[in-house]
JSON list of C-alpha atoms in Angstrom, two decimals:
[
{"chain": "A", "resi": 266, "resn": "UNK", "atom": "CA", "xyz": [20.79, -16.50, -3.75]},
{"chain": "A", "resi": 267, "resn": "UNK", "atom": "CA", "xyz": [18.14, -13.47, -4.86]},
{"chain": "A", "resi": 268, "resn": "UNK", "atom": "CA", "xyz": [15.75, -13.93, -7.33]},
{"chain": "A", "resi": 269, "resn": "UNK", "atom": "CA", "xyz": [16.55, -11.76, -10.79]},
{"chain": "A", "resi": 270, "resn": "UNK", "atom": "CA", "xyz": [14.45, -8.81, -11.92]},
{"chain": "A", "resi": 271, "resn": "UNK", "atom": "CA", "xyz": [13.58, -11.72, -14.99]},
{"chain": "A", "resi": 272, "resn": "UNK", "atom": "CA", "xyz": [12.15, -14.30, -12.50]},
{"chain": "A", "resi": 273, "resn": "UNK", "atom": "CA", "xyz": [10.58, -11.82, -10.52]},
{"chain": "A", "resi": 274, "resn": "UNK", "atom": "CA", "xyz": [8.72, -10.55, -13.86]},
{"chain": "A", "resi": 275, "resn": "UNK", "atom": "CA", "xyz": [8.01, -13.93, -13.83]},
{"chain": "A", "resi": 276, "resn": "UNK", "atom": "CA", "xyz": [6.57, -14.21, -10.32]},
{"chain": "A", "resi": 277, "resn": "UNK", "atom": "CA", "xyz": [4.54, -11.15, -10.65]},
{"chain": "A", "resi": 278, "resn": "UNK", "atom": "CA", "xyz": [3.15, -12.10, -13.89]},
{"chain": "A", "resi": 279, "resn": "UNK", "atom": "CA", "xyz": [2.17, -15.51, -12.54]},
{"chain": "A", "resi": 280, "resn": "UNK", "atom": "CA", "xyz": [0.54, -14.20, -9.72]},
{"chain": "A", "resi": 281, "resn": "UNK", "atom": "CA", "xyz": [-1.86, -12.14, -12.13]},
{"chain": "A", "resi": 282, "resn": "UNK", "atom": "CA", "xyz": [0.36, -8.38, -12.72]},
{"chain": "A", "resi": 283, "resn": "UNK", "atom": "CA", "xyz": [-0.03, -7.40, -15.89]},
{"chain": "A", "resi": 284, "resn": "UNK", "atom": "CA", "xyz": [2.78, -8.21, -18.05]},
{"chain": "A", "resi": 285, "resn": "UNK", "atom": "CA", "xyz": [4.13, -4.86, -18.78]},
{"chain": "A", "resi": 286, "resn": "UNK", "atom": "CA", "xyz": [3.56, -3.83, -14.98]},
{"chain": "A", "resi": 287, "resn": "UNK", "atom": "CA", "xyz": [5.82, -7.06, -13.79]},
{"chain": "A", "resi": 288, "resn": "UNK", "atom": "CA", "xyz": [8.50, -5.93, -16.32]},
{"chain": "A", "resi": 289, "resn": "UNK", "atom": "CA", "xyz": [8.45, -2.30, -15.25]},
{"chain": "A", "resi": 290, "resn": "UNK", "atom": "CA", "xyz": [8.43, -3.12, -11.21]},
{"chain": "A", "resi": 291, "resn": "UNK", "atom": "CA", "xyz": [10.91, -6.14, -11.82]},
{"chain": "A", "resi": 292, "resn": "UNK", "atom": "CA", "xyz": [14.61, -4.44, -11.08]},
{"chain": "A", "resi": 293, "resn": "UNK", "atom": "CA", "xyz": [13.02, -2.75, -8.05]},
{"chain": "A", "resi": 294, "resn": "UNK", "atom": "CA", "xyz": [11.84, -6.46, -6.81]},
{"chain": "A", "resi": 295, "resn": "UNK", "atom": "CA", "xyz": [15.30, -7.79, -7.65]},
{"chain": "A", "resi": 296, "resn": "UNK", "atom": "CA", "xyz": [17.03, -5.09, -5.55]},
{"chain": "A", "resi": 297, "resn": "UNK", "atom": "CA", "xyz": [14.86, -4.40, -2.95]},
{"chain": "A", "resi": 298, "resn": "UNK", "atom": "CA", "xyz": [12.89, -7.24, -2.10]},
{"chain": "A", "resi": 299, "resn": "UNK", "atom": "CA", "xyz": [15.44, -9.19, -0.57]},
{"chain": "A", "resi": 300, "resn": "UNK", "atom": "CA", "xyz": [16.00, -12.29, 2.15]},
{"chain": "A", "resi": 301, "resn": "UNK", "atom": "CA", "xyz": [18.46, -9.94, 4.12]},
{"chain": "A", "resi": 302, "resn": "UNK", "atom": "CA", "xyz": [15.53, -7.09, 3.88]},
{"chain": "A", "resi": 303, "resn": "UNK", "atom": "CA", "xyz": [13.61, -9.22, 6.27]},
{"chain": "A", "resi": 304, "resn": "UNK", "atom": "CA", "xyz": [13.88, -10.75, 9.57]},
{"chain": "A", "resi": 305, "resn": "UNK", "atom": "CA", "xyz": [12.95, -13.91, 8.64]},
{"chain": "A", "resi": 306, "resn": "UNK", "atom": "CA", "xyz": [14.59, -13.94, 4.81]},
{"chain": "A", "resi": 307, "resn": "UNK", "atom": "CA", "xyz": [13.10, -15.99, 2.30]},
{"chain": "A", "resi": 308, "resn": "UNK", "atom": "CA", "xyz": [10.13, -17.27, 4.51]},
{"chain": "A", "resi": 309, "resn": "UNK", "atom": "CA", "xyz": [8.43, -14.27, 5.14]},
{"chain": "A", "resi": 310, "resn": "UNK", "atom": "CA", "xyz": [8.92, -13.11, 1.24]},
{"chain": "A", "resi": 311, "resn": "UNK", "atom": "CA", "xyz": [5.29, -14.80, -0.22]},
{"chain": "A", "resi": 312, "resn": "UNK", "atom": "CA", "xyz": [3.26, -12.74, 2.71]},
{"chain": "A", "resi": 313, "resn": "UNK", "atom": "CA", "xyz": [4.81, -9.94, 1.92]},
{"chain": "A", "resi": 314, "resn": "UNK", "atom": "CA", "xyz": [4.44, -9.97, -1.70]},
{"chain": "A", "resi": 315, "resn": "UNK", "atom": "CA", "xyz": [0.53, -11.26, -1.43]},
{"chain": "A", "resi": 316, "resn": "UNK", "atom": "CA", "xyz": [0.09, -8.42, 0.11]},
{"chain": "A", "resi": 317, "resn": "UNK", "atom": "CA", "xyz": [1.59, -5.86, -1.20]},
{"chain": "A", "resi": 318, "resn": "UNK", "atom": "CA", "xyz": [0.28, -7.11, -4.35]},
{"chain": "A", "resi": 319, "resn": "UNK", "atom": "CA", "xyz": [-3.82, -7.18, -3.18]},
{"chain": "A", "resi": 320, "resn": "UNK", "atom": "CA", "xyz": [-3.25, -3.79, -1.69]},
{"chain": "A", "resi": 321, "resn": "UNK", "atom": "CA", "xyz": [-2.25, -2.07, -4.61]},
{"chain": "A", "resi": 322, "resn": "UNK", "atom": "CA", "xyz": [-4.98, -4.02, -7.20]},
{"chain": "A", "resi": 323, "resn": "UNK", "atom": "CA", "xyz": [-1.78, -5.84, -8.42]},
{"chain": "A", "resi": 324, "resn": "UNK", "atom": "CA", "xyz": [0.74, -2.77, -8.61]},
{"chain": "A", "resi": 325, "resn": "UNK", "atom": "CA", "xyz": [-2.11, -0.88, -10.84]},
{"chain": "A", "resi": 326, "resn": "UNK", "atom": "CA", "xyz": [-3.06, 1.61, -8.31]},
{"chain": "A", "resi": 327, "resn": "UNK", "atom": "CA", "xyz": [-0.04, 3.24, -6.34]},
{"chain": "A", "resi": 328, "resn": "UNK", "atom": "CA", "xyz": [-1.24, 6.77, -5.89]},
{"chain": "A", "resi": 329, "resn": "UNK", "atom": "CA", "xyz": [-4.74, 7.21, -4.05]},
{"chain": "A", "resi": 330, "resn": "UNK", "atom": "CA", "xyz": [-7.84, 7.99, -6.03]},
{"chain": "A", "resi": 331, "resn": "UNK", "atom": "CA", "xyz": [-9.81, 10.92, -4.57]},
{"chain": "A", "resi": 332, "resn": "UNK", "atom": "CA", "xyz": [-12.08, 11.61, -7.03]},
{"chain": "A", "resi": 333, "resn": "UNK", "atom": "CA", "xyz": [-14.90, 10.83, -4.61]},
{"chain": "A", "resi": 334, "resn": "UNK", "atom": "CA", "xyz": [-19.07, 11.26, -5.80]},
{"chain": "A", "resi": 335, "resn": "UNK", "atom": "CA", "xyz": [-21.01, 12.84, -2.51]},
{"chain": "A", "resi": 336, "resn": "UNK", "atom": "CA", "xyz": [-22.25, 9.66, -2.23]},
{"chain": "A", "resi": 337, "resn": "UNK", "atom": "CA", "xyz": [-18.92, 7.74, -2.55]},
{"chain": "A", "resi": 338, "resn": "UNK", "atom": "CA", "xyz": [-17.75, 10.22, 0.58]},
{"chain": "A", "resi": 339, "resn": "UNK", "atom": "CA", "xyz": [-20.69, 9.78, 2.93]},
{"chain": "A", "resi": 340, "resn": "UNK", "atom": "CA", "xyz": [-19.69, 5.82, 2.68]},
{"chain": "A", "resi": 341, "resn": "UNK", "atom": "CA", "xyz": [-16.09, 6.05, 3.08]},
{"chain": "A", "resi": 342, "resn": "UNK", "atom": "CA", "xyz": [-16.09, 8.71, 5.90]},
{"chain": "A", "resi": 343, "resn": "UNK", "atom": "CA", "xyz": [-19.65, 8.66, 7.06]},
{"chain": "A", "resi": 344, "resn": "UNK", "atom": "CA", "xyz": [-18.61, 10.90, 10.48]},
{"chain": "A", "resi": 345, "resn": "UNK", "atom": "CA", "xyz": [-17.27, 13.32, 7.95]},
{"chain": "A", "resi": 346, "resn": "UNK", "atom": "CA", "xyz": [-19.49, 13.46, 4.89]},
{"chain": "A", "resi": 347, "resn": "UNK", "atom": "CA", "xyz": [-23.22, 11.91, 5.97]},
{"chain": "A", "resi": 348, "resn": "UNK", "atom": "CA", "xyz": [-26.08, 13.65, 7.69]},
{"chain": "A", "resi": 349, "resn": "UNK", "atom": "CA", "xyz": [-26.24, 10.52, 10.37]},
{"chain": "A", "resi": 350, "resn": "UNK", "atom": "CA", "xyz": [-22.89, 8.44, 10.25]},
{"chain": "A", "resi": 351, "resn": "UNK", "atom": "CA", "xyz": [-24.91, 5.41, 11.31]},
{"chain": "A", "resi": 352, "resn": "UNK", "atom": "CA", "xyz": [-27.46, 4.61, 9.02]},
{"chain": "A", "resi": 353, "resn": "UNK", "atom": "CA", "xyz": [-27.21, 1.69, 6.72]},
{"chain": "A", "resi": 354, "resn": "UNK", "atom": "CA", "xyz": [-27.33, 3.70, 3.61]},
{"chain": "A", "resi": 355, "resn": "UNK", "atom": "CA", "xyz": [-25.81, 7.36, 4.52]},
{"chain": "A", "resi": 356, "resn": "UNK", "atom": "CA", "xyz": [-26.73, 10.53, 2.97]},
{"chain": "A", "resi": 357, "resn": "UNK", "atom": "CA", "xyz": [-24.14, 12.96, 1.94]},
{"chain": "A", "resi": 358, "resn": "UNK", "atom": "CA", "xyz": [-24.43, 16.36, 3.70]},
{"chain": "A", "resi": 359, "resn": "UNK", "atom": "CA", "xyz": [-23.44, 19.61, 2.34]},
{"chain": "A", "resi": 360, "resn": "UNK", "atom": "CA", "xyz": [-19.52, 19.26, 3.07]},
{"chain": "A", "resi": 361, "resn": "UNK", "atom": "CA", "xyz": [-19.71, 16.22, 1.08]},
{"chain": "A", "resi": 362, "resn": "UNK", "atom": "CA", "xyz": [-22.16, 17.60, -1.85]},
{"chain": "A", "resi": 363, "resn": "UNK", "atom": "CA", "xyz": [-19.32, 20.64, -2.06]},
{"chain": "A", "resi": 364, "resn": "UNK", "atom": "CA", "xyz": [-16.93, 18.54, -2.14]},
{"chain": "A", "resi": 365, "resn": "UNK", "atom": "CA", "xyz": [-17.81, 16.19, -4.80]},
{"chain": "A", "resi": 366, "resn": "UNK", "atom": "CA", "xyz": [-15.30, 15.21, -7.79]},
{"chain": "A", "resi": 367, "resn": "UNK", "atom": "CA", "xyz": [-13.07, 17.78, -6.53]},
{"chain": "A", "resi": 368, "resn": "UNK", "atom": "CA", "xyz": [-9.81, 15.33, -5.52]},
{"chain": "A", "resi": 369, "resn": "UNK", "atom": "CA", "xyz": [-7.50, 17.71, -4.17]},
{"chain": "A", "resi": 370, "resn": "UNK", "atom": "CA", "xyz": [-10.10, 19.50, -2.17]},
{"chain": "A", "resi": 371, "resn": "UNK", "atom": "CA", "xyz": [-11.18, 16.46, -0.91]},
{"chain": "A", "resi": 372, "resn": "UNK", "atom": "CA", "xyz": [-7.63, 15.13, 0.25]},
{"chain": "A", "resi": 373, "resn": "UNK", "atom": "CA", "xyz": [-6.95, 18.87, 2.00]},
{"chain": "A", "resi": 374, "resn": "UNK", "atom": "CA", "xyz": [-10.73, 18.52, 3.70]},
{"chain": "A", "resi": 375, "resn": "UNK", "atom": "CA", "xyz": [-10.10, 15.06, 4.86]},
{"chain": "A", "resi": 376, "resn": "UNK", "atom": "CA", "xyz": [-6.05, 14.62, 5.66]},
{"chain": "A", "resi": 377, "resn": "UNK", "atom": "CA", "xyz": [-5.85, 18.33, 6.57]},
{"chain": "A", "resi": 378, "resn": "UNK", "atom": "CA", "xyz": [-4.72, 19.43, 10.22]},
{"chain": "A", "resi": 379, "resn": "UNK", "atom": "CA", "xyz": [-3.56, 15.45, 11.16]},
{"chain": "A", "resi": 380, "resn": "UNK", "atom": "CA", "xyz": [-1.45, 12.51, 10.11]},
{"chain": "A", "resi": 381, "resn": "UNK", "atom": "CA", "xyz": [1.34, 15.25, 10.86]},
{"chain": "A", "resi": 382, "resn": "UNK", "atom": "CA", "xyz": [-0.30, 17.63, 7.85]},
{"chain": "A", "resi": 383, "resn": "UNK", "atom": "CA", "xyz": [0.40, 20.78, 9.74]},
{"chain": "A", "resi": 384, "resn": "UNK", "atom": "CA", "xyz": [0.35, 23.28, 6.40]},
{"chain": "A", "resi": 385, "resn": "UNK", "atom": "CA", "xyz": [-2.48, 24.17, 3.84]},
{"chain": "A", "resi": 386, "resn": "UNK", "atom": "CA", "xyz": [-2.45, 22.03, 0.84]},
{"chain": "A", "resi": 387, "resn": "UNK", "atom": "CA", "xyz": [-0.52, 19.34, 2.80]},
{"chain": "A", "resi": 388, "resn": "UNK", "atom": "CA", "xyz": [-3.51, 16.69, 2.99]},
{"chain": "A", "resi": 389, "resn": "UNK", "atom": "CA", "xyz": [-3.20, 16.68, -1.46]},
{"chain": "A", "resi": 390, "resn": "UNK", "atom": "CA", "xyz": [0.34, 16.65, -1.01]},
{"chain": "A", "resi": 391, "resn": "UNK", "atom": "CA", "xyz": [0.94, 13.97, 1.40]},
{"chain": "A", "resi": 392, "resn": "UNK", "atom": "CA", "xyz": [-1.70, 11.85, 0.05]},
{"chain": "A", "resi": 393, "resn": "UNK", "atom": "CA", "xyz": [-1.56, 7.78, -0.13]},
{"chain": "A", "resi": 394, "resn": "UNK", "atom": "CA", "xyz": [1.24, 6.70, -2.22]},
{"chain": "A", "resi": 395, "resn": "UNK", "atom": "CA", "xyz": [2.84, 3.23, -2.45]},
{"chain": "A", "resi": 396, "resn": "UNK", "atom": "CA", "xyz": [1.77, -0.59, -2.92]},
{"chain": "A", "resi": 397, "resn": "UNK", "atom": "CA", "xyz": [1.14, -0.11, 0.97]},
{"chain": "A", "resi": 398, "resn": "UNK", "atom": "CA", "xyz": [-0.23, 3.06, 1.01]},
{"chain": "A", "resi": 399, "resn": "UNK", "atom": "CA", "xyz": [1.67, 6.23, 2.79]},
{"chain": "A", "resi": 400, "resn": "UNK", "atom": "CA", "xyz": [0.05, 8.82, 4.37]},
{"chain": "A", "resi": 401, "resn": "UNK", "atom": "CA", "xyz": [0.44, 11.98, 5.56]},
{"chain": "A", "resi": 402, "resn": "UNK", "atom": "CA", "xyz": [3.08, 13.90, 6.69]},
{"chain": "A", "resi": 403, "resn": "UNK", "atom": "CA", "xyz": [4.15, 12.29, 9.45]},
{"chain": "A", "resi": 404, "resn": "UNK", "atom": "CA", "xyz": [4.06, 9.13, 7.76]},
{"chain": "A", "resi": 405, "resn": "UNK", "atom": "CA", "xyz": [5.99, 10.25, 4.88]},
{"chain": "A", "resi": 406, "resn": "UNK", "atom": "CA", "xyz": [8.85, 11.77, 7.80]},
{"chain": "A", "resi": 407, "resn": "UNK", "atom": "CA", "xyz": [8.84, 8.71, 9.74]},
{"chain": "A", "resi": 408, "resn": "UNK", "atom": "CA", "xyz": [9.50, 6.55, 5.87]},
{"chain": "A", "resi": 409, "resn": "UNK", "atom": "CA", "xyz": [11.87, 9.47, 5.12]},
{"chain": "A", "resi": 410, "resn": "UNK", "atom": "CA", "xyz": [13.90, 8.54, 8.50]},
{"chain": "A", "resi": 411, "resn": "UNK", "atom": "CA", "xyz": [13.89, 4.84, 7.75]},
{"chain": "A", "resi": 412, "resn": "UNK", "atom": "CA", "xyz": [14.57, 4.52, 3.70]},
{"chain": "A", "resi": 413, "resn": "UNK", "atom": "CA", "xyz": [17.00, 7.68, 3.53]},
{"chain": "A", "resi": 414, "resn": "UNK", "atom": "CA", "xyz": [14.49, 8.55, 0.60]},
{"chain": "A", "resi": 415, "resn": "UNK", "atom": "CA", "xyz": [13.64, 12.53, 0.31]},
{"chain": "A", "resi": 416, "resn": "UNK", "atom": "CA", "xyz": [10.08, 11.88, 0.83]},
{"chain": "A", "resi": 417, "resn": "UNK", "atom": "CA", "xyz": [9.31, 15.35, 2.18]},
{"chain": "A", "resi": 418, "resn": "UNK", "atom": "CA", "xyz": [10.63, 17.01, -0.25]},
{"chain": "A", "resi": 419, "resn": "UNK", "atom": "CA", "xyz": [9.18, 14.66, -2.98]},
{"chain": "A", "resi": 420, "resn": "UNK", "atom": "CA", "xyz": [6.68, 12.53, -1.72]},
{"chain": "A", "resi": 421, "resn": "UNK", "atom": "CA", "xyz": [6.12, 11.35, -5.41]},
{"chain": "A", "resi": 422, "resn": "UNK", "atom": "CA", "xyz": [8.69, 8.72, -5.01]},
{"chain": "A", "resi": 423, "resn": "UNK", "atom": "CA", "xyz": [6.94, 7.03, -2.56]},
{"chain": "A", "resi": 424, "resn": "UNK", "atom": "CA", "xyz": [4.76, 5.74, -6.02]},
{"chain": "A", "resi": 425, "resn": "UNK", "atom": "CA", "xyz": [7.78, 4.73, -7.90]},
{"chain": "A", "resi": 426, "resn": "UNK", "atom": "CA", "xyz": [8.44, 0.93, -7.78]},
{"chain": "A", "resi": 427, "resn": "UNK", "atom": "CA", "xyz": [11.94, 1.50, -6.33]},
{"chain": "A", "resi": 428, "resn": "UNK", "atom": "CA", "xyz": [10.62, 4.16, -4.06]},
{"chain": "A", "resi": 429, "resn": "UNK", "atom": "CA", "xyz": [7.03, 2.27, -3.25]},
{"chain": "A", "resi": 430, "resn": "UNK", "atom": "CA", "xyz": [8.83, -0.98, -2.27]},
{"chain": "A", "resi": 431, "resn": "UNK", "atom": "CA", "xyz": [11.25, 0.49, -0.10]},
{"chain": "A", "resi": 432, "resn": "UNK", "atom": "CA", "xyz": [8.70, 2.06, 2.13]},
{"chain": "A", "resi": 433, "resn": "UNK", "atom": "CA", "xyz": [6.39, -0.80, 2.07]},
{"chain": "A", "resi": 434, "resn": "UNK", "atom": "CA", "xyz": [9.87, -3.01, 3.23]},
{"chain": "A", "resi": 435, "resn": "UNK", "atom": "CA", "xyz": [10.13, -0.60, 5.79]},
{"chain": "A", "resi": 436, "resn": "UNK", "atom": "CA", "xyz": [6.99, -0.22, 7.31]},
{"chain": "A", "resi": 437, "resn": "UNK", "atom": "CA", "xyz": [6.02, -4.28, 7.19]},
{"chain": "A", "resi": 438, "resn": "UNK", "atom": "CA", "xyz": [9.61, -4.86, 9.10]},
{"chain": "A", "resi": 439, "resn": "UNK", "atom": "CA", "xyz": [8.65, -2.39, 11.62]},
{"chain": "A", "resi": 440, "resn": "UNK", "atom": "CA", "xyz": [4.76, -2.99, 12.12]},
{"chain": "A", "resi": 441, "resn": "UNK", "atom": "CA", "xyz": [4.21, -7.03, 11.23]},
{"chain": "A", "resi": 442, "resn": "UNK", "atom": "CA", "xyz": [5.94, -9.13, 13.88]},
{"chain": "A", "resi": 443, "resn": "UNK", "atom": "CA", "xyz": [7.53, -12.48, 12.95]},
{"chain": "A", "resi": 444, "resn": "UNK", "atom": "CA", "xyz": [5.15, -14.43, 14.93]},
{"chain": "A", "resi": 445, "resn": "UNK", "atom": "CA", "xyz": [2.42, -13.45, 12.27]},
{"chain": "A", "resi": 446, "resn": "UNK", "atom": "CA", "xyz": [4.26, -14.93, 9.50]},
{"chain": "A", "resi": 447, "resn": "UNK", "atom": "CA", "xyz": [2.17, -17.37, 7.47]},
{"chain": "A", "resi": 448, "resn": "UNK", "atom": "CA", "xyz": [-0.84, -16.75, 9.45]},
{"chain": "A", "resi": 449, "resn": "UNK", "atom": "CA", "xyz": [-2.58, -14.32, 6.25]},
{"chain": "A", "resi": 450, "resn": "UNK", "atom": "CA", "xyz": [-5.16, -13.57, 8.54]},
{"chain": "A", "resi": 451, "resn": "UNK", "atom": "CA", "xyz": [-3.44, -11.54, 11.62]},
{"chain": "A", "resi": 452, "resn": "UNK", "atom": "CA", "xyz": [-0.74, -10.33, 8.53]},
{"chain": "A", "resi": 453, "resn": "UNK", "atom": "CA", "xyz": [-4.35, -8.83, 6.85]},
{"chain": "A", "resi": 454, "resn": "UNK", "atom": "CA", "xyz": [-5.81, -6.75, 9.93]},
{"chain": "A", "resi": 455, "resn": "UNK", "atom": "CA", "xyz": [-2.22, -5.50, 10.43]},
{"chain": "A", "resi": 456, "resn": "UNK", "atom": "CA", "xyz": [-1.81, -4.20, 7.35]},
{"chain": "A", "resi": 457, "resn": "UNK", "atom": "CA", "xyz": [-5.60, -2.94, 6.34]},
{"chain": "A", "resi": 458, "resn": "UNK", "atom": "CA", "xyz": [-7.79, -3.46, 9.86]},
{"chain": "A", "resi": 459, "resn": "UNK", "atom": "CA", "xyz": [-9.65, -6.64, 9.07]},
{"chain": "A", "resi": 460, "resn": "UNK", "atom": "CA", "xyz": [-9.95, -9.69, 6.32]},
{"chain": "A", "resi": 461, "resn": "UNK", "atom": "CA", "xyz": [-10.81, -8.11, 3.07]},
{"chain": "A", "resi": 462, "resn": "UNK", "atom": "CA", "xyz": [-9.75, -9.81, 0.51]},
{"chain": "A", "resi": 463, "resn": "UNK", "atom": "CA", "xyz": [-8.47, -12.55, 2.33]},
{"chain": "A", "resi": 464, "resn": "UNK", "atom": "CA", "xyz": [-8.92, -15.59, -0.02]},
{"chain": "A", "resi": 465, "resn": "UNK", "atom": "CA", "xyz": [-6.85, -13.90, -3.00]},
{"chain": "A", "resi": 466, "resn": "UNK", "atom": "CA", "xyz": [-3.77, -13.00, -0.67]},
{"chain": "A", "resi": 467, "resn": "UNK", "atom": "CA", "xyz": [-3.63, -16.41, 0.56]},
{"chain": "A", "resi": 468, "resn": "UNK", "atom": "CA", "xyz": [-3.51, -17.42, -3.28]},
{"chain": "A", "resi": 469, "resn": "UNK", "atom": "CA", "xyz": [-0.59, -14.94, -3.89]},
{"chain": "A", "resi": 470, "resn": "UNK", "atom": "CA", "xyz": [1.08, -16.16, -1.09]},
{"chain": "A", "resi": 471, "resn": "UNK", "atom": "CA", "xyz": [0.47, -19.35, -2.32]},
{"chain": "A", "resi": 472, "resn": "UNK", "atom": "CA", "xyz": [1.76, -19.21, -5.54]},
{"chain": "A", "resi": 473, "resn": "UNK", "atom": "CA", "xyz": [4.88, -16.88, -4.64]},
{"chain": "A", "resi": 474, "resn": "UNK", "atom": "CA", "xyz": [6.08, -19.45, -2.60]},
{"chain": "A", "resi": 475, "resn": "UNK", "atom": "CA", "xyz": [6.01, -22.16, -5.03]},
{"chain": "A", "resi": 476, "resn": "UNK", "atom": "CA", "xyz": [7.81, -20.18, -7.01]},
{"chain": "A", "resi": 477, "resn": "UNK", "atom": "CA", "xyz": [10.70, -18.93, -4.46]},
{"chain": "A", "resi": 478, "resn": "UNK", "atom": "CA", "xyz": [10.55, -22.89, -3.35]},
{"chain": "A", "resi": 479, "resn": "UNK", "atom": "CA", "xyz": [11.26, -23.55, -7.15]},
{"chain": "A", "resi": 480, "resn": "UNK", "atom": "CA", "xyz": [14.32, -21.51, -7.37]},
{"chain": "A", "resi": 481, "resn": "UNK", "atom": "CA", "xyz": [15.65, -23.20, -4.46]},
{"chain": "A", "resi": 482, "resn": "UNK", "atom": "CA", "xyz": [15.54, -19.87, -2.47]},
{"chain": "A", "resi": 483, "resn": "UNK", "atom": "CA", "xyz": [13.03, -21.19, 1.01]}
]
C-alpha cells in the first residue's frame, strides 16, 4: 500500500512543513516517494524523509541562496574569499569584497571551471537545486542519466517537488548504503559531511515513522 498525496500532506505538516508547502509537495510524495523506490521499501522511508526535510529548512529552501556579504564568503569558503583561511574569525580579501551581494557572480567565481562546469556562466546555471541539493554540471548529467529528467537542458526542474524528489531518490539509492539505515548519524555525514543538525532529523525520522507505522505501511 502507498501513502496518498492527503496523508502525506499530513506527514509533512506533522513533521513541521508549512501547511501550504505539504499541500503543494504532496502528489510528488505520493508518486515518487515510494517502498519500491527504495531498496529497503517502507523501512528506509522516515531517514529519508528526515532528511530531505532538514536539508531543505523543511522544503522552504530548494534553490541555493548566493547572495553572500564579504564576510558571509570568507566563512563559507575561507581558501577562496579570506586573507588567511585559518584564522578563527577570517577576513574577506578583495575577491570576496568584489564579489559581495552579487549572487550570480558569486556562483560563476566559486562553481566555475569544476563540478563538470566547463562553460562561462555555467557555475549560476548549474547551481544547488533540490531538497538534497544538486550541483554542477556533472551532477546535474549524472541525475539527468538516472531520473530520465532534462536536467541539462533545464536544470530548474531539479527545484520542482516532482523534479527535486526524484533526484534526491536517486542520489540517496545510489550514495547511502542499506547498512546505514536507522543509524541518523552515518545517514548525516553521508549526506552533508558531519552531524549538523542531528537531533531534529532524528525527530523527523521519528515522527515519520509513527506515522507510516500508523497506516500499516512498516
Amino acid at each position: 500500500m502507498n501513502a496518498s498525496a492527503a496523508y502525506w500532506a499530513i506527514v509533512l505538516a506533522q513533521c513541521g512543513v508549512a501547511p501550504t508547502t505539504a499541500t503543494r509537495w504532496a502528489a510528488a510524495f505520493e508518486e515518487i516517494v515510494r517502498p519500491e523506490a527504495f531498496s529497503l521499501g517502507w523501512s528506509e522511508i522516515d531517514d529519508f524523509v528526515a532528511q530531505v526535510l532538514h536539508e531543505s529548512g523543511m522544503l522552504e529552501k530548494v534553490e541555493e541562496n548566493l547572495n553572500y556579504s564579504a564576510k558571509g564568503l570568507a566563512t563559507t569558503w575561507p581558501k577562496r574569499y579570506a586573507h588567511d583561511p585559518k584564522a578563527i574569525d577570517p577576513t574577506p580579501n578583495n575577491t570576496a569584497l568584489s564579489l559581495a551581494r552579487r549572487p550570480e557572480a558569486i556562483a560563476n567565481a566559486t562553481y566555475g571551471g569544476r563540478l563538470g562546469n566547463d562553460e562561462p556562466g555555467d557555475g549560476w546555471l548549474y547551481r544547488g537545486r533540490g531538497p538534497i541539493m544538486l550541483t554542477g554540471k556533472a551532477g546535474y548529467e549524472a541525475a539527468q542519466a538516472t531520473t530520465g529528467l532534462p536536467l541539462v537542458d533545464k536544470p530548474e526542474l531539479a527545484a520542482t517537488p516532482r523534479g527535486g524528489l526524484l533526484v534526491a531518490v536517486s542520489w540517496w539509492e545510489n550514495n547511502i548504503p542499506d547498512e546505514f539505515i536507522g543509524n541518523a548519524k552515518l545517514v548525516s555525514k553521508r549526506v552533508n559531511g558531519g552531524s549538523l543538525g542531528l537531533e531534529h532529523r532524528l525527530s523527523l525520522a521519528a515522527k515519520t515513522e509513527t506515522f507510516i507505522k500508523g497506516e500499516n505501511h512498516a
